[in-house]
Amino acid sequence: MSLKTEGIIGQSTTLRDVFKMLEKVAPTDSTVLVTGESGTGKELLVRALHASSDRHDKPFVPINCGAIPKDLLESELFGHEKGAFTHALRTRPGRFEIADGGTIFLDEIGEMDLTLQVKILRVLQEKEIERVGGTGIKKVDVRIVAATNRDLEAEVEGGRFREDLYYRLNVIPLHLPPLRERGGDILLLSDYFLTQFCRKKNRKKLGFSPDVEAVLQHYPWPGNVRELENIMERLSILCDGEVVQRADLPKKILEAVKDLPLSDFAPAIPAAPAAPAVSSVGDFCPPAEGITPVAAMAAVSGAGFAWPVLNDLQKYNMNLKDFLDTIEEKLLLEALSLSAGVKNQAAELLGIKRTTLIEKLKKRNME
Amino acid sequence: MSLKTEGIIGQSTTLRDVFKMLEKVAPTDSTVLVTGESGTGKELLVRALHASSDRHDKPFVPINCGAIPKDLLESELFGHEKGAFTHALRTRPGRFEIADGGTIFLDEIGEMDLTLQVKILRVLQEKEIERVGGTGIKKVDVRIVAATNRDLEAEVEGGRFREDLYYRLNVIPLHLPPLRERGGDILLLSDYFLTQFCRKKNRKKLGFSPDVEAVLQHYPWPGNVRELENIMERLSILCDGEVVQRADLPKKILEAVKDLPLSDFAPAIPAAPAAPAVSSVGDFCPPAEGITPVAAMAAVSGAGFAWPVLNDLQKYNMNLKDFLDTIEEKLLLEALSLSAGVKNQAAELLGIKRTTLIEKLKKRNME
DNA sequence: GACTTTATGTCAGGAAATTGACAGGTCAAA
DNA sequence: TTTGACCTGTCAATTTCCTGACATAAAGTC
């Protein structure tokens, strides 16, 4: 089966195909390795995988291995006992424990330390973990899904990634091609995101004029899905009519496709026949329903994270500054919690200087 | 019927009762007026009302009349034609048009200008609107729900609110008593919010120790539901075990109830028997399901707005500064769009000085 | 004990954000 | 034509924020 799967996934070029495969793979509990450029929506895909698996009502625990300082990552994954290291003030469970019964998503696994790789391997083989400074081992039932935008085979060659771990992870490889190679998906995704944003902003659903569709399909989307999502949000704010016109698109995009004649109405690549959940039946954005492949994506809506809107700000009777300050405070708190109170590490998590963190805390009389 | 409703609503003291009434009122399309202190969850209630009405798949359009500068409010509600006033660069539809078929929620209606009140009255009576500087009138089918924390009768007395509008709005009055008068709801809500936050953070569901329950019920909650929500989020971050202990609570709360003996385990007010959707059956936070009264609330989950978490930040590979900057930029854009490009008004919307807005735009090379 | 690593707080200089004051443009009504 | 009500941008003074440098403490290693 794994061979067959490999073949199909390898050839698939549209999101629909990927999701079809997803449905087959989802219930199997196999380890999955997702590859693809930055911004191709790997997390989106994995969330959909989890949502359509039998584990869907258990935790989905994503962790970005590249974003967490490596000295923190181990205790983050496996937890630690009180006093395991300096300032390990209290015992806290690791992500594997939290994910027990569900799915853990190891994003950017290519960035992971060689020493930690061994421990991941152990979880894969023995299904058990040990906390940092821990006394005993604990059985866990976790499905592991990993993702990377590096070429892992090359990393193995270069000795930066353990070969045995690579083969353990790579049971089911899923490749997410960059958006520019998935012409048929572009309109599907554009419509999906635009609909989402319109709903969030309580706006009428927007449509695309034919030449906008052509432009969207010819633009190379260097930022992949992330960029597309961004553009769609922008349109949901800035576009005035009920149909997005060529002039509404950002200059950057129009520049990039300016060789495309305005009269070129016919989309070069026919749009994949949209699944019902996405096609525009009603005048407004209906709540996502059904469990079709594309709906699986809708089900994980917000996977791209819903950025705050002005309305949220008004709801709390805040001005811009207070609002941003509040968000900042919440993030400070969370970072401190994650690092068990170690300011040094909390600062690193937030990507700010330690002294800056201290200043921010002082300003707020925190701790 | 309206009389009977009034009576029951007037007497109800728990959320369950209010939601029961909601179910009766929701399908009727009557105009509803919600009263209650700031932070009692008026918007939450109204969203639930909309969600359980026949209009649930049409737009729900909230607008905070108090937060929007009054010269903007009219064009915001009714839209405007191109050139209707200085810098009305383009024609844009008003919220009433956007809400067509659905529900519009006029929050803080007590703050509304007398002149605008007349126009609202007209919508109520004639079901038609006219854009600012508009050429013709347009029929709309919108359910109007209003809310205020002022004493509208007193406002009418004082001539600050039109009596005719008051009676038109006040067909079905719903009063949301402050949290401190709804002892039985406190645990229900606490559990609900805590569950929500745990799910968002991929954490195991947390429980309360008996004396924590007692404390929560005795604390006067001056900030009402908003404050409670805030505390629950804090706990979902800071609490380490699987059960919230007395020591986990903020000092402020412990101070306020310090006269309560530690041994007073028995909750003074018995918790309302929790509906299934909220009671903790599984170990983890299951997705909300069902359409019971309390589930109506769960259905509008996120009504309190999901604040960003560290995970979102990592997902975008951003540091704290970039993240906040991005949010800021999105809000700037939206404010500018809402004010049709008038920086003066956009600044007011954001609660910042006009010059500050200009600087921020300049920094980003926007427009 | 010497050395390394990792944590901590303080502080001052420079960078950046915010704001009030100024100067001016446009439009419509008087 | 003048007046008032808007809007606009610029600029310099003030305030706030960020960071690098310094001084120190606790723990582990050789």
PDB file of C-alpha atoms in Angstrom, chain A residues 38 43 47 56-64 66-68 90-93 95 97-101 108 138 200-204 226 229-230 233-234 237-241 284-287 302-321 323-335 337-338 349-352 360, chain B residues 38 43 47 56-64 66-68 90-93 95 97-101 108 138 200-204 226 229-230 233-234 237-240 284-287 302-321 323-338 349-352 360:
ATOM      1  CA  SER A  38       7.621  27.479   2.918  1.00  0.00           C
ATOM      2  CA  GLU A  43       0.145  22.837   8.693  1.00  0.00           C
ATOM      3  CA  ARG A  47      -4.690  19.710  10.503  1.00  0.00           C
ATOM      4  CA  HIS A  56     -10.115  14.007  15.544  1.00  0.00           C
ATOM      5  CA  ASP A  57     -11.636  14.492  18.981  1.00  0.00           C
ATOM      6  CA  LYS A  58      -8.297  14.120  20.682  1.00  0.00           C
ATOM      7  CA  PRO A  59      -5.648  16.840  20.828  1.00  0.00           C
ATOM      8  CA  PHE A  60      -3.826  18.091  17.782  1.00  0.00           C
ATOM      9  CA  VAL A  61      -0.527  19.425  19.023  1.00  0.00           C
ATOM     10  CA  PRO A  62       1.619  21.386  16.590  1.00  0.00           C
ATOM     11  CA  ILE A  63       5.142  22.313  17.494  1.00  0.00           C
ATOM     12  CA  ASN A  64       7.538  24.267  15.379  1.00  0.00           C
ATOM     13  CA  GLY A  66      12.714  25.437  14.227  1.00  0.00           C
ATOM     14  CA  ALA A  67      11.178  28.242  16.239  1.00  0.00           C
ATOM     15  CA  ILE A  68      11.943  26.935  19.703  1.00  0.00           C
ATOM     16  CA  ARG A  90       7.839  22.907  38.557  1.00  0.00           C
ATOM     17  CA  THR A  91       7.027  19.661  36.893  1.00  0.00           C
ATOM     18  CA  ARG A  92       5.331  20.136  33.587  1.00  0.00           C
ATOM     19  CA  PRO A  93       4.088  17.663  31.012  1.00  0.00           C
ATOM     20  CA  ARG A  95       3.758  17.946  24.276  1.00  0.00           C
ATOM     21  CA  GLU A  97       1.930  13.684  26.917  1.00  0.00           C
ATOM     22  CA  ILE A  98      -0.509  16.421  26.064  1.00  0.00           C
ATOM     23  CA  ALA A  99      -1.013  14.888  22.659  1.00  0.00           C
ATOM     24  CA  ASP A 100      -1.705  11.452  24.117  1.00  0.00           C
ATOM     25  CA  GLY A 101      -4.361   9.792  22.012  1.00  0.00           C
ATOM     26  CA  GLU A 108      10.504  21.986  10.551  1.00  0.00           C
ATOM     27  CA  LYS A 138       5.533   6.594  30.264  1.00  0.00           C
ATOM     28  CA  LYS A 200     -15.311  37.182   9.395  1.00  0.00           C
ATOM     29  CA  LYS A 201     -15.843  40.787   8.406  1.00  0.00           C
ATOM     30  CA  ASN A 202     -19.583  40.346   7.916  1.00  0.00           C
ATOM     31  CA  ARG A 203     -19.311  41.298   4.297  1.00  0.00           C
ATOM     32  CA  LYS A 204     -21.105  40.093   1.249  1.00  0.00           C
ATOM     33  CA  ARG A 226       0.559  32.378   2.745  1.00  0.00           C
ATOM     34  CA  GLU A 229      -4.191  34.275   1.879  1.00  0.00           C
ATOM     35  CA  ASN A 230      -2.709  37.660   2.558  1.00  0.00           C
ATOM     36  CA  GLU A 233      -7.615  39.367   3.133  1.00  0.00           C
ATOM     37  CA  ARG A 234      -6.469  42.621   1.620  1.00  0.00           C
ATOM     38  CA  ILE A 237     -10.985  44.917   3.096  1.00  0.00           C
ATOM     39  CA  LEU A 238     -10.161  47.150   0.195  1.00  0.00           C
ATOM     40  CA  CYS A 239     -12.416  45.960  -2.574  1.00  0.00           C
ATOM     41  CA  ASP A 240     -15.532  48.038  -2.879  1.00  0.00           C
ATOM     42  CA  GLY A 241     -17.918  46.431  -5.330  1.00  0.00           C
ATOM     43  CA  PHE A 284     -23.597  35.399   1.374  1.00  0.00           C
ATOM     44  CA  CYS A 285     -20.944  33.269   2.892  1.00  0.00           C
ATOM     45  CA  PRO A 286     -22.661  30.232   4.314  1.00  0.00           C
ATOM     46  CA  PRO A 287     -21.107  28.335   7.204  1.00  0.00           C
ATOM     47  CA  GLY A 302      -8.881  29.400  10.937  1.00  0.00           C
ATOM     48  CA  ALA A 303      -5.889  27.125  10.573  1.00  0.00           C
ATOM     49  CA  GLY A 304      -4.334  30.108   8.897  1.00  0.00           C
ATOM     50  CA  PHE A 305      -5.128  32.016  12.096  1.00  0.00           C
ATOM     51  CA  ALA A 306      -7.730  34.741  12.096  1.00  0.00           C
ATOM     52  CA  TRP A 307      -6.044  38.065  12.425  1.00  0.00           C
ATOM     53  CA  PRO A 308      -7.842  40.540  14.652  1.00  0.00           C
ATOM     54  CA  VAL A 309     -10.129  43.065  13.022  1.00  0.00           C
ATOM     55  CA  LEU A 310     -11.249  46.517  13.996  1.00  0.00           C
ATOM     56  CA  ASN A 311     -14.443  45.071  15.300  1.00  0.00           C
ATOM     57  CA  ASP A 312     -12.583  43.135  17.976  1.00  0.00           C
ATOM     58  CA  LEU A 313     -10.959  46.333  19.041  1.00  0.00           C
ATOM     59  CA  GLN A 314     -14.275  48.102  19.405  1.00  0.00           C
ATOM     60  CA  LYS A 315     -15.747  45.173  21.242  1.00  0.00           C
ATOM     61  CA  TYR A 316     -13.298  45.769  24.027  1.00  0.00           C
ATOM     62  CA  ASN A 317     -13.581  49.522  23.852  1.00  0.00           C
ATOM     63  CA  MET A 318      -9.887  49.793  23.284  1.00  0.00           C
ATOM     64  CA  ASN A 319      -7.734  52.040  21.215  1.00  0.00           C
ATOM     65  CA  LEU A 320      -5.007  50.681  19.001  1.00  0.00           C
ATOM     66  CA  LYS A 321      -2.334  50.989  21.625  1.00  0.00           C
ATOM     67  CA  PHE A 323      -5.227  46.535  22.044  1.00  0.00           C
ATOM     68  CA  LEU A 324      -1.702  45.809  20.924  1.00  0.00           C
ATOM     69  CA  ASP A 325      -0.509  46.098  24.502  1.00  0.00           C
ATOM     70  CA  THR A 326      -3.048  43.522  25.572  1.00  0.00           C
ATOM     71  CA  ILE A 327      -1.963  41.102  22.910  1.00  0.00           C
ATOM     72  CA  GLU A 328       1.628  41.698  23.864  1.00  0.00           C
ATOM     73  CA  GLU A 329       0.896  41.046  27.507  1.00  0.00           C
ATOM     74  CA  LYS A 330      -0.819  37.781  26.720  1.00  0.00           C
ATOM     75  CA  LEU A 331       2.121  36.655  24.649  1.00  0.00           C
ATOM     76  CA  LEU A 332       4.597  37.656  27.334  1.00  0.00           C
ATOM     77  CA  LEU A 333       2.655  35.653  29.862  1.00  0.00           C
ATOM     78  CA  GLU A 334       2.511  32.655  27.638  1.00  0.00           C
ATOM     79  CA  ALA A 335       6.173  32.754  26.775  1.00  0.00           C
ATOM     80  CA  SER A 337       4.817  30.080  31.198  1.00  0.00           C
ATOM     81  CA  LEU A 338       6.299  28.021  28.408  1.00  0.00           C
ATOM     82  CA  LEU A 349      10.863  32.514  22.229  1.00  0.00           C
ATOM     83  CA  LEU A 350       9.481  35.948  21.560  1.00  0.00           C
ATOM     84  CA  GLY A 351      12.408  36.957  19.445  1.00  0.00           C
ATOM     85  CA  ILE A 352      13.267  39.948  21.563  1.00  0.00           C
ATOM     86  CA  LYS A 360       8.256  45.212  29.287  1.00  0.00           C
TER      87      LYS A 360
ATOM     88  CA  SER B  38     -20.913  46.456  30.598  1.00  0.00           C
ATOM     89  CA  GLU B  43     -23.028  40.499  22.263  1.00  0.00           C
ATOM     90  CA  ARG B  47     -24.990  36.136  18.592  1.00  0.00           C
ATOM     91  CA  HIS B  56     -28.574  31.923  11.047  1.00  0.00           C
ATOM     92  CA  ASP B  57     -27.081  31.379   7.607  1.00  0.00           C
ATOM     93  CA  LYS B  58     -27.393  35.024   6.713  1.00  0.00           C
ATOM     94  CA  PRO B  59     -25.054  37.743   7.957  1.00  0.00           C
ATOM     95  CA  PHE B  60     -24.820  38.778  11.563  1.00  0.00           C
ATOM     96  CA  VAL B  61     -23.631  42.365  11.552  1.00  0.00           C
ATOM     97  CA  PRO B  62     -22.629  43.904  14.861  1.00  0.00           C
ATOM     98  CA  ILE B  63     -21.919  47.567  15.119  1.00  0.00           C
ATOM     99  CA  ASN B  64     -20.865  49.446  18.194  1.00  0.00           C
ATOM    100  CA  GLY B  66     -20.674  54.187  20.831  1.00  0.00           C
ATOM    101  CA  ALA B  67     -17.274  53.380  19.384  1.00  0.00           C
ATOM    102  CA  ILE B  68     -17.761  54.971  16.004  1.00  0.00           C
ATOM    103  CA  ARG B  90     -16.312  55.750  -3.685  1.00  0.00           C
ATOM    104  CA  THR B  91     -19.753  54.375  -3.208  1.00  0.00           C
ATOM    105  CA  ARG B  92     -19.972  51.865  -0.407  1.00  0.00           C
ATOM    106  CA  PRO B  93     -22.856  49.862   0.992  1.00  0.00           C
ATOM    107  CA  ARG B  95     -24.235  47.790   7.277  1.00  0.00           C
ATOM    108  CA  GLU B  97     -27.462  46.499   3.224  1.00  0.00           C
ATOM    109  CA  ILE B  98     -24.751  44.082   4.195  1.00  0.00           C
ATOM    110  CA  ALA B  99     -27.039  42.610   6.826  1.00  0.00           C
ATOM    111  CA  ASP B 100     -29.880  42.157   4.347  1.00  0.00           C
ATOM    112  CA  GLY B 101     -31.684  38.946   5.202  1.00  0.00           C
ATOM    113  CA  GLU B 108     -24.640  50.916  22.752  1.00  0.00           C
ATOM    114  CA  LYS B 138     -33.818  50.463  -1.027  1.00  0.00           C
ATOM    115  CA  LYS B 200      -7.206  26.587  21.689  1.00  0.00           C
ATOM    116  CA  LYS B 201      -3.899  26.017  23.427  1.00  0.00           C
ATOM    117  CA  ASN B 202      -4.009  22.259  22.871  1.00  0.00           C
ATOM    118  CA  ARG B 203      -3.981  21.654  26.573  1.00  0.00           C
ATOM    119  CA  LYS B 204      -5.665  19.059  28.669  1.00  0.00           C
ATOM    120  CA  ARG B 226     -15.336  39.879  30.385  1.00  0.00           C
ATOM    121  CA  GLU B 229     -13.143  35.191  30.602  1.00  0.00           C
ATOM    122  CA  ASN B 230      -9.889  36.992  31.181  1.00  0.00           C
ATOM    123  CA  GLU B 233      -7.536  32.496  29.937  1.00  0.00           C
ATOM    124  CA  ARG B 234      -4.897  33.387  32.460  1.00  0.00           C
ATOM    125  CA  ILE B 237      -1.792  29.541  30.624  1.00  0.00           C
ATOM    126  CA  LEU B 238      -0.422  29.664  34.125  1.00  0.00           C
ATOM    127  CA  CYS B 239      -1.973  26.722  35.873  1.00  0.00           C
ATOM    128  CA  ASP B 240       0.325  23.743  35.974  1.00  0.00           C
ATOM    129  CA  PHE B 284      -9.764  16.442  26.730  1.00  0.00           C
ATOM    130  CA  CYS B 285     -11.788  19.278  25.397  1.00  0.00           C
ATOM    131  CA  PRO B 286     -14.142  17.843  22.814  1.00  0.00           C
ATOM    132  CA  PRO B 287     -15.477  20.018  20.019  1.00  0.00           C
ATOM    133  CA  GLY B 302     -15.061  32.682  19.878  1.00  0.00           C
ATOM    134  CA  ALA B 303     -17.663  35.367  20.342  1.00  0.00           C
ATOM    135  CA  GLY B 304     -15.322  36.715  22.953  1.00  0.00           C
ATOM    136  CA  PHE B 305     -12.623  36.861  20.256  1.00  0.00           C
ATOM    137  CA  ALA B 306      -9.723  34.468  20.316  1.00  0.00           C
ATOM    138  CA  TRP B 307      -6.628  36.348  21.310  1.00  0.00           C
ATOM    139  CA  PRO B 308      -3.497  35.340  19.472  1.00  0.00           C
ATOM    140  CA  VAL B 309      -1.217  32.828  21.114  1.00  0.00           C
ATOM    141  CA  LEU B 310       2.475  32.162  20.847  1.00  0.00           C
ATOM    142  CA  ASN B 311       1.763  29.363  18.474  1.00  0.00           C
ATOM    143  CA  ASP B 312       0.326  31.758  15.929  1.00  0.00           C
ATOM    144  CA  LEU B 313       3.469  33.756  16.156  1.00  0.00           C
ATOM    145  CA  GLN B 314       5.658  30.765  15.488  1.00  0.00           C
ATOM    146  CA  LYS B 315       3.461  29.668  12.633  1.00  0.00           C
ATOM    147  CA  TYR B 316       4.417  32.796  10.776  1.00  0.00           C
ATOM    148  CA  ASN B 317       8.021  32.651  11.862  1.00  0.00           C
ATOM    149  CA  MET B 318       7.722  36.060  13.372  1.00  0.00           C
ATOM    150  CA  ASN B 319       9.138  37.703  16.415  1.00  0.00           C
ATOM    151  CA  LEU B 320       6.976  39.677  18.790  1.00  0.00           C
ATOM    152  CA  LYS B 321       7.631  42.959  17.063  1.00  0.00           C
ATOM    153  CA  PHE B 323       3.758  40.074  14.793  1.00  0.00           C
ATOM    154  CA  LEU B 324       2.390  43.146  16.508  1.00  0.00           C
ATOM    155  CA  ASP B 325       3.399  45.253  13.526  1.00  0.00           C
ATOM    156  CA  THR B 326       1.475  42.982  11.230  1.00  0.00           C
ATOM    157  CA  ILE B 327      -1.625  43.195  13.341  1.00  0.00           C
ATOM    158  CA  GLU B 328      -1.228  46.931  13.472  1.00  0.00           C
ATOM    159  CA  GLU B 329      -0.901  47.163   9.730  1.00  0.00           C
ATOM    160  CA  LYS B 330      -4.030  45.149   9.174  1.00  0.00           C
ATOM    161  CA  LEU B 331      -5.948  47.373  11.535  1.00  0.00           C
ATOM    162  CA  LEU B 332      -4.628  50.515   9.888  1.00  0.00           C
ATOM    163  CA  LEU B 333      -5.723  49.219   6.529  1.00  0.00           C
ATOM    164  CA  GLU B 334      -9.143  48.343   7.781  1.00  0.00           C
ATOM    165  CA  ALA B 335      -9.657  51.658   9.494  1.00  0.00           C
ATOM    166  CA  LEU B 336      -8.646  53.485   6.342  1.00  0.00           C
ATOM    167  CA  SER B 337     -10.997  51.385   4.321  1.00  0.00           C
ATOM    168  CA  LEU B 338     -13.833  51.971   6.759  1.00  0.00           C
ATOM    169  CA  LEU B 349     -11.531  54.941  14.823  1.00  0.00           C
ATOM    170  CA  LEU B 350      -8.222  53.610  16.013  1.00  0.00           C
ATOM    171  CA  GLY B 351      -8.103  55.917  18.993  1.00  0.00           C
ATOM    172  CA  ILE B 352      -4.803  57.447  17.998  1.00  0.00           C
ATOM    173  CA  LYS B 360       2.732  54.961  10.940  1.00  0.00           C
TER     174      LYS B 360
END
